[in-house]
Amino acid sequence: MGVAIGGEYTIGAPLLSEYAPRQGRGVAALLVYSFTAVAGVTAGCLVVDRIGRRKLLIPPCWITAVCLALVAVWPSSTPVIVVGFLFFIFLNAASSALTAVYPLEVFPTSLRTTGVGFATAMSRVGAAVGTFLLPMGLDRFGAEFVLLVGAGVLALGGLVSRFLVPETTDLDLARAARAAREGAV
């Protein structure tokens, strides 16, 4: 849960500082942000086995892409910003519940620890690169451009996941790894 909330904060804090009113409401905005992220992670953990991995991964990619795009297109509309960011935060945090189960299920037993380690390392590399590039992107191109890039990355992730990610819910680890290896969707 800490990783997901940390990642959410890394992305959200600079964007919140860009959009949050400058009248002493920054702390309140960060509290709402944090509680929304915690609610999202909690909801994700509660539903991951009920609705399935693909349903917790793919639709949130598309919905969060739309949320970020709407905020980028209507940056002066406070309701769009608030609702867009809250949906983004909640769904992105909910999807992070998959990081505890999905890598274990899609790698075969002989590669499971290496695969999980590799997936974890790549997520850290991505977080580090994003943390490094986000402030530069905000300074050089502005929040709207950064949000549109984020929306594009999420849409690409949804598209790739739609075709490559297997459903592993209710499968034992051996069958889940076999389904992933065979590309069963």
PDB file of C-alpha atoms in Angstrom:
ATOM      1  CA  MET A   1       0.000   0.000   0.000  1.00  0.00           C
ATOM      2  CA  GLY A   2       2.863   2.381   0.776  1.00  0.00           C
ATOM      3  CA  VAL A   3       4.351   1.988  -2.686  1.00  0.00           C
ATOM      4  CA  ALA A   4       1.080   2.798  -4.405  1.00  0.00           C
ATOM      5  CA  ILE A   5       0.393   5.809  -2.244  1.00  0.00           C
ATOM      6  CA  GLY A   6       3.994   6.947  -2.629  1.00  0.00           C
ATOM      7  CA  GLY A   7       3.710   6.736  -6.403  1.00  0.00           C
ATOM      8  CA  GLU A   8       0.393   8.544  -6.335  1.00  0.00           C
ATOM      9  CA  TYR A   9       1.947  11.299  -4.239  1.00  0.00           C
ATOM     10  CA  THR A  10       4.951  11.611  -6.535  1.00  0.00           C
ATOM     11  CA  ILE A  11       2.664  12.293  -9.463  1.00  0.00           C
ATOM     12  CA  GLY A  12      -0.040  14.193  -7.628  1.00  0.00           C
ATOM     13  CA  ALA A  13       1.867  16.614  -5.450  1.00  0.00           C
ATOM     14  CA  PRO A  14       3.425  18.598  -8.318  1.00  0.00           C
ATOM     15  CA  LEU A  15       0.148  18.590 -10.240  1.00  0.00           C
ATOM     16  CA  LEU A  16      -1.829  19.561  -7.144  1.00  0.00           C
ATOM     17  CA  SER A  17       0.542  22.460  -6.567  1.00  0.00           C
ATOM     18  CA  GLU A  18      -0.169  23.516 -10.150  1.00  0.00           C
ATOM     19  CA  TYR A  19      -3.967  23.326  -9.754  1.00  0.00           C
ATOM     20  CA  ALA A  20      -4.711  23.724  -6.003  1.00  0.00           C
ATOM     21  CA  PRO A  21      -5.897  27.163  -4.927  1.00  0.00           C
ATOM     22  CA  ARG A  22      -3.167  29.237  -3.344  1.00  0.00           C
ATOM     23  CA  GLN A  23      -5.365  30.251  -0.383  1.00  0.00           C
ATOM     24  CA  GLY A  24      -4.150  27.809   2.253  1.00  0.00           C
ATOM     25  CA  ARG A  25      -6.058  24.823   0.870  1.00  0.00           C
ATOM     26  CA  GLY A  26      -2.978  22.833  -0.153  1.00  0.00           C
ATOM     27  CA  VAL A  27      -2.964  20.741   3.012  1.00  0.00           C
ATOM     28  CA  ALA A  28      -6.673  19.974   2.650  1.00  0.00           C
ATOM     29  CA  ALA A  29      -6.121  18.981  -0.987  1.00  0.00           C
ATOM     30  CA  LEU A  30      -3.279  16.628  -0.021  1.00  0.00           C
ATOM     31  CA  LEU A  31      -5.413  15.077   2.727  1.00  0.00           C
ATOM     32  CA  VAL A  32      -8.275  14.439   0.311  1.00  0.00           C
ATOM     33  CA  TYR A  33      -5.728  13.054  -2.120  1.00  0.00           C
ATOM     34  CA  SER A  34      -4.229  10.715   0.485  1.00  0.00           C
ATOM     35  CA  PHE A  35      -7.593   9.458   1.751  1.00  0.00           C
ATOM     36  CA  THR A  36      -8.738   8.844  -1.827  1.00  0.00           C
ATOM     37  CA  ALA A  37      -5.588   6.824  -2.540  1.00  0.00           C
ATOM     38  CA  VAL A  38      -6.033   4.761   0.627  1.00  0.00           C
ATOM     39  CA  ALA A  39      -9.689   4.144  -0.264  1.00  0.00           C
ATOM     40  CA  GLY A  40      -8.628   3.076  -3.765  1.00  0.00           C
ATOM     41  CA  VAL A  41      -5.994   0.616  -2.554  1.00  0.00           C
ATOM     42  CA  THR A  42      -8.429  -0.786   0.010  1.00  0.00           C
ATOM     43  CA  ALA A  43     -11.152  -1.212  -2.605  1.00  0.00           C
ATOM     44  CA  GLY A  44      -8.700  -2.861  -4.998  1.00  0.00           C
ATOM     45  CA  CYS A  45      -7.595  -5.349  -2.348  1.00  0.00           C
ATOM     46  CA  LEU A  46     -11.210  -6.167  -1.513  1.00  0.00           C
ATOM     47  CA  VAL A  47     -12.336  -6.781  -5.113  1.00  0.00           C
ATOM     48  CA  VAL A  48      -9.237  -8.241  -6.804  1.00  0.00           C
ATOM     49  CA  ASP A  49     -10.460 -11.818  -6.371  1.00  0.00           C
ATOM     50  CA  ARG A  50     -14.132 -11.019  -7.032  1.00  0.00           C
ATOM     51  CA  ILE A  51     -14.023  -9.136 -10.310  1.00  0.00           C
ATOM     52  CA  GLY A  52     -10.864 -10.576 -11.830  1.00  0.00           C
ATOM     53  CA  ARG A  53      -7.460  -9.265 -12.712  1.00  0.00           C
ATOM     54  CA  ARG A  54      -8.257  -8.002 -16.201  1.00  0.00           C
ATOM     55  CA  LYS A  55     -11.302  -6.048 -15.020  1.00  0.00           C
ATOM     56  CA  LEU A  56      -9.225  -4.396 -12.309  1.00  0.00           C
ATOM     57  CA  LEU A  57      -6.472  -3.553 -14.794  1.00  0.00           C
ATOM     58  CA  ILE A  58      -7.883  -2.698 -18.219  1.00  0.00           C
ATOM     59  CA  PRO A  59     -10.993  -0.525 -17.591  1.00  0.00           C
ATOM     60  CA  PRO A  60      -9.155   1.641 -15.038  1.00  0.00           C
ATOM     61  CA  CYS A  61      -6.433   2.282 -17.647  1.00  0.00           C
ATOM     62  CA  TRP A  62      -9.029   3.680 -20.051  1.00  0.00           C
ATOM     63  CA  ILE A  63     -10.999   5.573 -17.395  1.00  0.00           C
ATOM     64  CA  THR A  64      -7.906   7.193 -15.855  1.00  0.00           C
ATOM     65  CA  ALA A  65      -6.658   8.118 -19.341  1.00  0.00           C
ATOM     66  CA  VAL A  66      -9.948   9.900 -19.990  1.00  0.00           C
ATOM     67  CA  CYS A  67      -9.781  11.602 -16.576  1.00  0.00           C
ATOM     68  CA  LEU A  68      -6.300  12.993 -17.216  1.00  0.00           C
ATOM     69  CA  ALA A  69      -7.247  14.062 -20.745  1.00  0.00           C
ATOM     70  CA  LEU A  70     -10.335  15.896 -19.458  1.00  0.00           C
ATOM     71  CA  VAL A  71      -8.287  17.737 -16.839  1.00  0.00           C
ATOM     72  CA  ALA A  72      -5.771  18.684 -19.553  1.00  0.00           C
ATOM     73  CA  VAL A  73      -8.474  19.900 -21.948  1.00  0.00           C
ATOM     74  CA  TRP A  74     -10.448  21.856 -19.309  1.00  0.00           C
ATOM     75  CA  PRO A  75      -7.746  23.160 -16.939  1.00  0.00           C
ATOM     76  CA  SER A  76      -9.856  26.098 -15.785  1.00  0.00           C
ATOM     77  CA  SER A  77     -12.885  24.030 -14.745  1.00  0.00           C
ATOM     78  CA  THR A  78     -12.580  23.309 -11.036  1.00  0.00           C
ATOM     79  CA  PRO A  79     -15.262  20.555 -11.039  1.00  0.00           C
ATOM     80  CA  VAL A  80     -13.529  18.749 -13.924  1.00  0.00           C
ATOM     81  CA  ILE A  81     -10.170  19.000 -12.162  1.00  0.00           C
ATOM     82  CA  VAL A  82     -11.488  17.784  -8.807  1.00  0.00           C
ATOM     83  CA  VAL A  83     -13.596  14.910 -10.176  1.00  0.00           C
ATOM     84  CA  GLY A  84     -10.966  13.978 -12.766  1.00  0.00           C
ATOM     85  CA  PHE A  85      -8.147  13.800 -10.237  1.00  0.00           C
ATOM     86  CA  LEU A  86     -10.247  11.979  -7.644  1.00  0.00           C
ATOM     87  CA  PHE A  87     -11.248   9.290 -10.160  1.00  0.00           C
ATOM     88  CA  PHE A  88      -7.659   9.048 -11.365  1.00  0.00           C
ATOM     89  CA  ILE A  89      -6.271   8.726  -7.842  1.00  0.00           C
ATOM     90  CA  PHE A  90      -8.870   6.176  -6.727  1.00  0.00           C
ATOM     91  CA  LEU A  91      -8.705   3.921  -9.804  1.00  0.00           C
ATOM     92  CA  ASN A  92      -4.931   4.103 -10.146  1.00  0.00           C
ATOM     93  CA  ALA A  93      -4.526   3.156  -6.489  1.00  0.00           C
ATOM     94  CA  ALA A  94      -7.141   0.380  -6.807  1.00  0.00           C
ATOM     95  CA  SER A  95      -5.259  -1.131  -9.742  1.00  0.00           C
ATOM     96  CA  SER A  96      -2.082  -1.171  -7.687  1.00  0.00           C
ATOM     97  CA  ALA A  97      -3.586  -4.052  -5.686  1.00  0.00           C
ATOM     98  CA  LEU A  98      -2.577  -6.220  -8.638  1.00  0.00           C
ATOM     99  CA  THR A  99       1.126  -5.729  -7.947  1.00  0.00           C
ATOM    100  CA  ALA A 100       0.841  -8.152  -5.030  1.00  0.00           C
ATOM    101  CA  VAL A 101      -0.748 -10.985  -7.020  1.00  0.00           C
ATOM    102  CA  TYR A 102      -0.380 -10.660 -10.780  1.00  0.00           C
ATOM    103  CA  PRO A 103       3.405 -11.092 -11.196  1.00  0.00           C
ATOM    104  CA  LEU A 104       3.296 -14.232  -9.046  1.00  0.00           C
ATOM    105  CA  GLU A 105       0.580 -15.704 -11.251  1.00  0.00           C
ATOM    106  CA  VAL A 106       1.944 -15.034 -14.722  1.00  0.00           C
ATOM    107  CA  PHE A 107       5.495 -16.297 -14.338  1.00  0.00           C
ATOM    108  CA  PRO A 108       6.203 -20.039 -14.396  1.00  0.00           C
ATOM    109  CA  THR A 109       7.490 -21.541 -11.157  1.00  0.00           C
ATOM    110  CA  SER A 110      11.070 -21.786 -12.389  1.00  0.00           C
ATOM    111  CA  LEU A 111      11.142 -18.052 -13.164  1.00  0.00           C
ATOM    112  CA  ARG A 112       8.720 -16.738 -10.566  1.00  0.00           C
ATOM    113  CA  THR A 113      11.161 -15.065  -8.172  1.00  0.00           C
ATOM    114  CA  THR A 114      13.265 -13.671 -11.012  1.00  0.00           C
ATOM    115  CA  GLY A 115      10.148 -12.440 -12.800  1.00  0.00           C
ATOM    116  CA  VAL A 116       8.710 -10.797  -9.707  1.00  0.00           C
ATOM    117  CA  GLY A 117      12.082  -9.206  -8.963  1.00  0.00           C
ATOM    118  CA  PHE A 118      12.367  -7.941 -12.534  1.00  0.00           C
ATOM    119  CA  ALA A 119       8.803  -6.551 -12.491  1.00  0.00           C
ATOM    120  CA  THR A 120       9.472  -4.835  -9.167  1.00  0.00           C
ATOM    121  CA  ALA A 121      12.762  -3.395 -10.397  1.00  0.00           C
ATOM    122  CA  MET A 122      11.166  -2.072 -13.589  1.00  0.00           C
ATOM    123  CA  SER A 123       8.384  -0.428 -11.590  1.00  0.00           C
ATOM    124  CA  ARG A 124      11.035   1.310  -9.473  1.00  0.00           C
ATOM    125  CA  VAL A 125      12.949   2.413 -12.558  1.00  0.00           C
ATOM    126  CA  GLY A 126       9.718   3.772 -14.036  1.00  0.00           C
ATOM    127  CA  ALA A 127       8.905   5.598 -10.807  1.00  0.00           C
ATOM    128  CA  ALA A 128      12.392   7.091 -10.624  1.00  0.00           C
ATOM    129  CA  VAL A 129      12.342   8.205 -14.260  1.00  0.00           C
ATOM    130  CA  GLY A 130       8.851   9.642 -13.833  1.00  0.00           C
ATOM    131  CA  THR A 131       9.823  11.459 -10.660  1.00  0.00           C
ATOM    132  CA  PHE A 132      12.864  12.906 -12.415  1.00  0.00           C
ATOM    133  CA  LEU A 133      11.069  13.894 -15.646  1.00  0.00           C
ATOM    134  CA  LEU A 134       7.766  15.177 -14.215  1.00  0.00           C
ATOM    135  CA  PRO A 135       9.081  18.484 -12.808  1.00  0.00           C
ATOM    136  CA  MET A 136      11.089  19.100 -15.983  1.00  0.00           C
ATOM    137  CA  GLY A 137       8.018  18.367 -18.108  1.00  0.00           C
ATOM    138  CA  LEU A 138       5.879  20.701 -16.011  1.00  0.00           C
ATOM    139  CA  ASP A 139       8.456  23.496 -16.278  1.00  0.00           C
ATOM    140  CA  ARG A 140       9.161  23.071 -19.969  1.00  0.00           C
ATOM    141  CA  PHE A 141       5.795  22.014 -21.455  1.00  0.00           C
ATOM    142  CA  GLY A 142       3.173  22.802 -18.806  1.00  0.00           C
ATOM    143  CA  ALA A 143       0.689  20.710 -16.868  1.00  0.00           C
ATOM    144  CA  GLU A 144      -1.712  20.210 -19.771  1.00  0.00           C
ATOM    145  CA  PHE A 145       0.953  18.578 -21.945  1.00  0.00           C
ATOM    146  CA  VAL A 146       2.179  16.380 -19.081  1.00  0.00           C
ATOM    147  CA  LEU A 147      -1.395  15.268 -18.389  1.00  0.00           C
ATOM    148  CA  LEU A 148      -1.952  14.412 -22.058  1.00  0.00           C
ATOM    149  CA  VAL A 149       1.270  12.384 -22.124  1.00  0.00           C
ATOM    150  CA  GLY A 150       0.091  10.555 -18.989  1.00  0.00           C
ATOM    151  CA  ALA A 151      -3.276   9.916 -20.635  1.00  0.00           C
ATOM    152  CA  GLY A 152      -1.514   8.559 -23.712  1.00  0.00           C
ATOM    153  CA  VAL A 153       0.662   6.228 -21.644  1.00  0.00           C
ATOM    154  CA  LEU A 154      -2.408   4.948 -19.782  1.00  0.00           C
ATOM    155  CA  ALA A 155      -4.300   4.398 -23.047  1.00  0.00           C
ATOM    156  CA  LEU A 156      -1.331   2.531 -24.509  1.00  0.00           C
ATOM    157  CA  GLY A 157      -1.150   0.420 -21.342  1.00  0.00           C
ATOM    158  CA  GLY A 158      -4.858  -0.381 -21.658  1.00  0.00           C
ATOM    159  CA  LEU A 159      -4.439  -1.368 -25.300  1.00  0.00           C
ATOM    160  CA  VAL A 160      -1.401  -3.574 -24.688  1.00  0.00           C
ATOM    161  CA  SER A 161      -3.081  -5.146 -21.662  1.00  0.00           C
ATOM    162  CA  ARG A 162      -6.234  -5.823 -23.655  1.00  0.00           C
ATOM    163  CA  PHE A 163      -4.311  -8.074 -26.028  1.00  0.00           C
ATOM    164  CA  LEU A 164      -1.524  -9.507 -23.865  1.00  0.00           C
ATOM    165  CA  VAL A 165      -2.720  -9.858 -20.269  1.00  0.00           C
ATOM    166  CA  PRO A 166      -4.274 -13.203 -19.304  1.00  0.00           C
ATOM    167  CA  GLU A 167      -7.068 -13.647 -16.777  1.00  0.00           C
ATOM    168  CA  THR A 168      -5.617 -15.610 -13.895  1.00  0.00           C
ATOM    169  CA  THR A 169      -8.417 -15.306 -11.335  1.00  0.00           C
ATOM    170  CA  ASP A 170      -9.444 -18.680  -9.867  1.00  0.00           C
ATOM    171  CA  LEU A 171      -6.492 -20.485 -11.473  1.00  0.00           C
ATOM    172  CA  ASP A 172      -3.850 -22.241  -9.438  1.00  0.00           C
ATOM    173  CA  LEU A 173      -0.331 -20.870  -9.936  1.00  0.00           C
ATOM    174  CA  ALA A 174       0.740 -23.571 -12.416  1.00  0.00           C
ATOM    175  CA  ARG A 175      -2.355 -23.098 -14.623  1.00  0.00           C
ATOM    176  CA  ALA A 176      -2.096 -19.295 -14.388  1.00  0.00           C
ATOM    177  CA  ALA A 177       1.558 -19.385 -15.497  1.00  0.00           C
ATOM    178  CA  ARG A 178       0.665 -21.779 -18.327  1.00  0.00           C
ATOM    179  CA  ALA A 179      -2.180 -19.467 -19.455  1.00  0.00           C
ATOM    180  CA  ALA A 180       0.201 -16.497 -19.441  1.00  0.00           C
ATOM    181  CA  ARG A 181       2.843 -18.432 -21.381  1.00  0.00           C
ATOM    182  CA  GLU A 182       0.313 -19.575 -23.989  1.00  0.00           C
ATOM    183  CA  GLY A 183      -1.161 -16.103 -24.343  1.00  0.00           C
ATOM    184  CA  ALA A 184      -4.648 -17.204 -23.280  1.00  0.00           C
ATOM    185  CA  VAL A 185      -6.743 -14.121 -22.757  1.00  0.00           C
TER     186      VAL A 185
END
